[in-house]
Coordinates of C-alpha atoms in Angstrom, one line a residue:
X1 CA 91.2 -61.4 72.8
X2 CA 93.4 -58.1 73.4
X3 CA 93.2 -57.6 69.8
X4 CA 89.5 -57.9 69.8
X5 CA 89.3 -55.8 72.9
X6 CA 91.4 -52.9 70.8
X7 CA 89.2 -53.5 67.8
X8 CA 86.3 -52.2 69.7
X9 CA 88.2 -49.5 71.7
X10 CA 90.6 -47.4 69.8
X11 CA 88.1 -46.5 67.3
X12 CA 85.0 -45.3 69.0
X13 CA 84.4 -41.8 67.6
X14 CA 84.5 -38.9 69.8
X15 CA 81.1 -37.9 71.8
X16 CA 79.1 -34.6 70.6
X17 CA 79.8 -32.2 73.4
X18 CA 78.9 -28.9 71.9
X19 CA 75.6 -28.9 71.2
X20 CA 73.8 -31.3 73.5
X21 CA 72.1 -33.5 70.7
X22 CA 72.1 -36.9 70.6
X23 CA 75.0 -38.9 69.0
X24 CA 73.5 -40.1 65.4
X25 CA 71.8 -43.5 66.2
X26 CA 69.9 -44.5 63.6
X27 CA 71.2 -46.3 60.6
X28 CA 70.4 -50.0 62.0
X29 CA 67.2 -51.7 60.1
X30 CA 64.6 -51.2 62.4
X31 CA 61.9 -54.5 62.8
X32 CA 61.2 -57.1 65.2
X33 CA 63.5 -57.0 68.2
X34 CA 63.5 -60.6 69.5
X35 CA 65.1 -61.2 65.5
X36 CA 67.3 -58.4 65.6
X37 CA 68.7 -59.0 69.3
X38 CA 69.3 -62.8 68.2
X39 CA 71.1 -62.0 64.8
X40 CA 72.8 -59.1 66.8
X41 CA 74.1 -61.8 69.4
X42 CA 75.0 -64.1 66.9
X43 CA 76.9 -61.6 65.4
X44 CA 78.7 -61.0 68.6
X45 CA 80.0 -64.4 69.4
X46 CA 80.6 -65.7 65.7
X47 CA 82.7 -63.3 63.5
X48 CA 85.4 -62.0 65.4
X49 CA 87.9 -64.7 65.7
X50 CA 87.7 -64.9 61.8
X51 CA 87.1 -61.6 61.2
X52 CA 90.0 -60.9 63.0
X53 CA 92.2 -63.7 61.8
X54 CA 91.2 -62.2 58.2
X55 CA 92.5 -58.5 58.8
X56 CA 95.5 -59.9 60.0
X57 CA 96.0 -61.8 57.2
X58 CA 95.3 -59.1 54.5
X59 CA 98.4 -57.8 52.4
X60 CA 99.7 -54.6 52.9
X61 CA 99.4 -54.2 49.4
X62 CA 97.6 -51.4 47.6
X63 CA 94.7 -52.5 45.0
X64 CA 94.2 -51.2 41.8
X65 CA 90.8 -49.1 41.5
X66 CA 89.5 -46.6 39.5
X67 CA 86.4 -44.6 40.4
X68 CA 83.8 -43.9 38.4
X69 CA 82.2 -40.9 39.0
X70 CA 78.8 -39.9 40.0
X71 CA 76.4 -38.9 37.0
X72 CA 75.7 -34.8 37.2
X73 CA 71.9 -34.5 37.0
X74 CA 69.3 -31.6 38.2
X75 CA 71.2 -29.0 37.0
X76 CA 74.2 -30.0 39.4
X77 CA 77.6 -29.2 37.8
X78 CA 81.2 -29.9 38.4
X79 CA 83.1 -26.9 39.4
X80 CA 86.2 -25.7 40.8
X81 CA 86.5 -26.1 44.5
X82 CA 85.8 -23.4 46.8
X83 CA 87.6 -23.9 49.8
X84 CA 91.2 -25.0 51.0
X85 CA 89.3 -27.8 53.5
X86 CA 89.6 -31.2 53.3
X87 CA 88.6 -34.2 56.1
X88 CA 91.2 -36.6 57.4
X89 CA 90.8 -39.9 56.3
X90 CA 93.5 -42.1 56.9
X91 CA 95.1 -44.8 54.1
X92 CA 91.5 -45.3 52.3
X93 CA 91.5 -47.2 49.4
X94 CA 90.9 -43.9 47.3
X95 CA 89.7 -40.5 47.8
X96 CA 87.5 -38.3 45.7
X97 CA 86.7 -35.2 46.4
X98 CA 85.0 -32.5 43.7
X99 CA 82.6 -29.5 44.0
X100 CA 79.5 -28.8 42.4
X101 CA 77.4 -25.5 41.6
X102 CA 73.7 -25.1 40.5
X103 CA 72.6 -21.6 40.6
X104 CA 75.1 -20.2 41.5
X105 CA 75.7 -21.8 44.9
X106 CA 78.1 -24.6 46.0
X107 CA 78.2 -28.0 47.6
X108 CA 81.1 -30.0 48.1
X109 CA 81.3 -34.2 48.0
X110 CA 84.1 -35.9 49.6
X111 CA 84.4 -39.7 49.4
X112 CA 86.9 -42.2 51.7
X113 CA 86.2 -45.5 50.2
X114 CA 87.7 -48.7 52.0
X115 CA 87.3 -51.5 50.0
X116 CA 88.4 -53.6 53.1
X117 CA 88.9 -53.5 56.4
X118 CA 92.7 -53.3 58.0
X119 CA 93.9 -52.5 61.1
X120 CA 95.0 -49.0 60.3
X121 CA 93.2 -48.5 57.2
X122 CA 89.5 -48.9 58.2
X123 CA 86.0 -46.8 58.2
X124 CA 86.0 -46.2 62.0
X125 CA 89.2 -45.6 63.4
X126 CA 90.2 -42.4 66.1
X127 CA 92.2 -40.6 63.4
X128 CA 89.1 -40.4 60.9
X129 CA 87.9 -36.8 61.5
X130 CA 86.2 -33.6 59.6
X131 CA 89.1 -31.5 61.4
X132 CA 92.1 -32.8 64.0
X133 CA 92.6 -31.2 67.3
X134 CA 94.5 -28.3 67.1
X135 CA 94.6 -27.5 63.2
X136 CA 96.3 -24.6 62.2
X137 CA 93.3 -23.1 59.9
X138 CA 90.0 -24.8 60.8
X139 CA 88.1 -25.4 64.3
X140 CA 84.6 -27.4 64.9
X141 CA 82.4 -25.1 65.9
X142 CA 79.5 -27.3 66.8
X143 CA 78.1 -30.8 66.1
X144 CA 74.9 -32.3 66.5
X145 CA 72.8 -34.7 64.9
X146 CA 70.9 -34.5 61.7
X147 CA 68.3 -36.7 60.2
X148 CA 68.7 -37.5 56.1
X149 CA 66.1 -39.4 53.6
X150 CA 68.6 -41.7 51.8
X151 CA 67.2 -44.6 49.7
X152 CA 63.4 -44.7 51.9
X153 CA 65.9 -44.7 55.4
X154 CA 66.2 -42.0 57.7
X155 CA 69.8 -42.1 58.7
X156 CA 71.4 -39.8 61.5
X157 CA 73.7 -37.9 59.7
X158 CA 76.7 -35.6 61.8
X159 CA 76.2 -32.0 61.2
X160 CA 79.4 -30.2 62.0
X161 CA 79.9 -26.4 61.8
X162 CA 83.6 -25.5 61.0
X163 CA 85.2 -22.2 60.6
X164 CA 88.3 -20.6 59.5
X165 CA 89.5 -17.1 59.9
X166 CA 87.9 -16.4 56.4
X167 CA 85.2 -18.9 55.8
X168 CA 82.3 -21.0 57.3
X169 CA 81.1 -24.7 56.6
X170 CA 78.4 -26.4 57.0
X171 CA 79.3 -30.2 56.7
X172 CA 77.1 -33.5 56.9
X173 CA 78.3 -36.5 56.9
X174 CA 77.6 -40.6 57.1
X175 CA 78.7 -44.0 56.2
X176 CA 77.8 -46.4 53.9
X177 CA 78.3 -50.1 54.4
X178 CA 77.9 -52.3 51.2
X179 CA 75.2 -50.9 49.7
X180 CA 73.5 -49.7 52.8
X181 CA 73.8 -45.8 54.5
X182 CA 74.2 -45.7 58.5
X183 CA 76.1 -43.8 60.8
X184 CA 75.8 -46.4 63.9
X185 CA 79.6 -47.1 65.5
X186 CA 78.4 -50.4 66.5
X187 CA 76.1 -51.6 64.0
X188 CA 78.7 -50.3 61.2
X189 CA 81.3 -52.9 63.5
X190 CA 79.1 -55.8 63.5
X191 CA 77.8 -55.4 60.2
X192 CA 81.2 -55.5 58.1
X193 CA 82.6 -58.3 60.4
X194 CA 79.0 -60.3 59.9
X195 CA 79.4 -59.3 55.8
X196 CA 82.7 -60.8 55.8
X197 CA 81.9 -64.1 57.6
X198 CA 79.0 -64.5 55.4
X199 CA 81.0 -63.8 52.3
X200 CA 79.4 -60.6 51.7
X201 CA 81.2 -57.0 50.5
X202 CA 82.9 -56.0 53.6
X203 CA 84.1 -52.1 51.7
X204 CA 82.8 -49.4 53.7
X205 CA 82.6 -45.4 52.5
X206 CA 82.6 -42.2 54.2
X207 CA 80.6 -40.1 52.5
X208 CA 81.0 -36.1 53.3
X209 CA 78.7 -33.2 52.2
X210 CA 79.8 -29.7 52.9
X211 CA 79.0 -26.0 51.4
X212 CA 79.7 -22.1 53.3
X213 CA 77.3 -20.2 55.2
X214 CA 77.3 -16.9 56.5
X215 CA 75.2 -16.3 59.8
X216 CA 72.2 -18.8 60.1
X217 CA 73.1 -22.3 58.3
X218 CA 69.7 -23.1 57.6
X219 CA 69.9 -21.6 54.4
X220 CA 72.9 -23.5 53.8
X221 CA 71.0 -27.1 55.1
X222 CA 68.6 -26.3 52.9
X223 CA 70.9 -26.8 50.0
X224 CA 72.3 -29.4 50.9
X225 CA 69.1 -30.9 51.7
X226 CA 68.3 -30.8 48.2
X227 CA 71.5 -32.0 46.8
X228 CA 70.9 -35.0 48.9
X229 CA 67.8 -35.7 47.5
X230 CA 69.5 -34.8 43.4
X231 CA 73.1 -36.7 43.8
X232 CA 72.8 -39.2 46.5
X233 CA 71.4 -42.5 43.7
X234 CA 74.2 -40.9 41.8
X235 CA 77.1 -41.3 44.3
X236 CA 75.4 -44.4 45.5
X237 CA 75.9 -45.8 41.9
X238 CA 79.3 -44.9 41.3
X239 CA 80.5 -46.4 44.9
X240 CA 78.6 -50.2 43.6
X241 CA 81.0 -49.8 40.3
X242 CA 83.9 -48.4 42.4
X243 CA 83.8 -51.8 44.3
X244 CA 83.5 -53.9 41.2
X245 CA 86.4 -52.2 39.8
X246 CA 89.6 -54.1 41.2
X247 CA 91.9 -54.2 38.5

């Protein structure tokens, strides 16, 4: 019970306190509530003891992936990266990270991908963060919530602003559980213990969309905006053949 207790705790991300928007909240299927309050209770009571006997059991050990990467299409090119940033993502599976241009202008894709879930070496854990307290180079500037179009779902993407002495960021970012996008603490929680005790892909991916502004971001939102709407069935295929990949 103290390990399920600690399960729930340590992780919970940080609270947006700079800009007064609401912490992203969508990401669970919307429907019926009666259904989704009795699968949501079942979920509660059922999983854990397995799903906690289960990440206790995994090996330590490292598996073999390779990842395939995403597609380039409207134009979108890989190019060399144009900034020293980088999020902290701690003992994923694998990390990708690569920049692309189109016209001239920039967006960066990184990728944490956790093809299960481990104490330590999970989705949602404290130490999983676009910048740590008290970095030398970069500080968070601002955060707030921003709503993205991915697959026919409106998910509640984290907008961060970041800043160094000699550049600015504008950065989304948002899960991706199996084959689903969300940015939902809790429904990301029961949803990968459910997955497991039904047998389903429990591998969960951070997915992180960033590119520099100067003065107002909205130019910069805009372009992302649109990679999201170029890429995103591209990145989304190459994470399904990432987790059939085990070698």
């Amino acid at each position: 019970m103290f390990w399920i207790g600690a399960f729930w705790r340590e992780d919970e991300p940080e609270s947006i306190a700079q800009s007064g928007a609401p912490a992203p909240s969508a990401g669970a299927p919307g429907g019926n509530w009666p259904v989704k309050g009795l699968v949501l209770t079942l979920a509660a009571i059922l999983p854990w003891p397995f799903y906690a006997h289960h990440l206790d059991a995994r090996s330590a050990a490292q598996v073999a992936f390779a990842y395939t990467k995403p597609i380039p299409v409207q134009g979108w090119q890989p190019s060399t990266t144009f900034t020293d940033w980088r999020p902290q993502f701690n003992r994923a599976t694998l990390e990708w990270q690569q920049a692309y241009r189109r016209d001239q202008r920039a967006v960066g894709v990184f990728v944490a991908y956790y093809h299960t879930q481990q104490q330590g070496a999970e989705l949602h854990n404290s130490q999983n963060v676009m910048v740590p307290q008290k970095h030398p180079i970069w500080r968070k500037a601002g955060e707030s919530a921003r709503p993205l179009n991915l697959g026919g779902e409106t998910v509640m993407a984290t907008q961060t602003l970041l800043r160094s002495d000699t550049q600015r960021l504008l950065v989304w970012d948002w899960n991706r559980i199996g084959r689903r996008h969300t940015n939902n603490f809790y429904w990301d929680k029961t949803r990968l213990a459910l997955n497991k005790v039904l047998g389903m892909r429990d591998d969960g991916t951070a997915i992180v969309l960033y590119t520099p502004y100067e003065g107002d971001p909205r130019q910069a939102a805009a372009l992302l905006e649109a990679f999201v709407a170029d890429m995103s069935p591209a990145i989304d295929v190459s994470l399904d053949q990432t987790a059939q990949s085990t070698k």
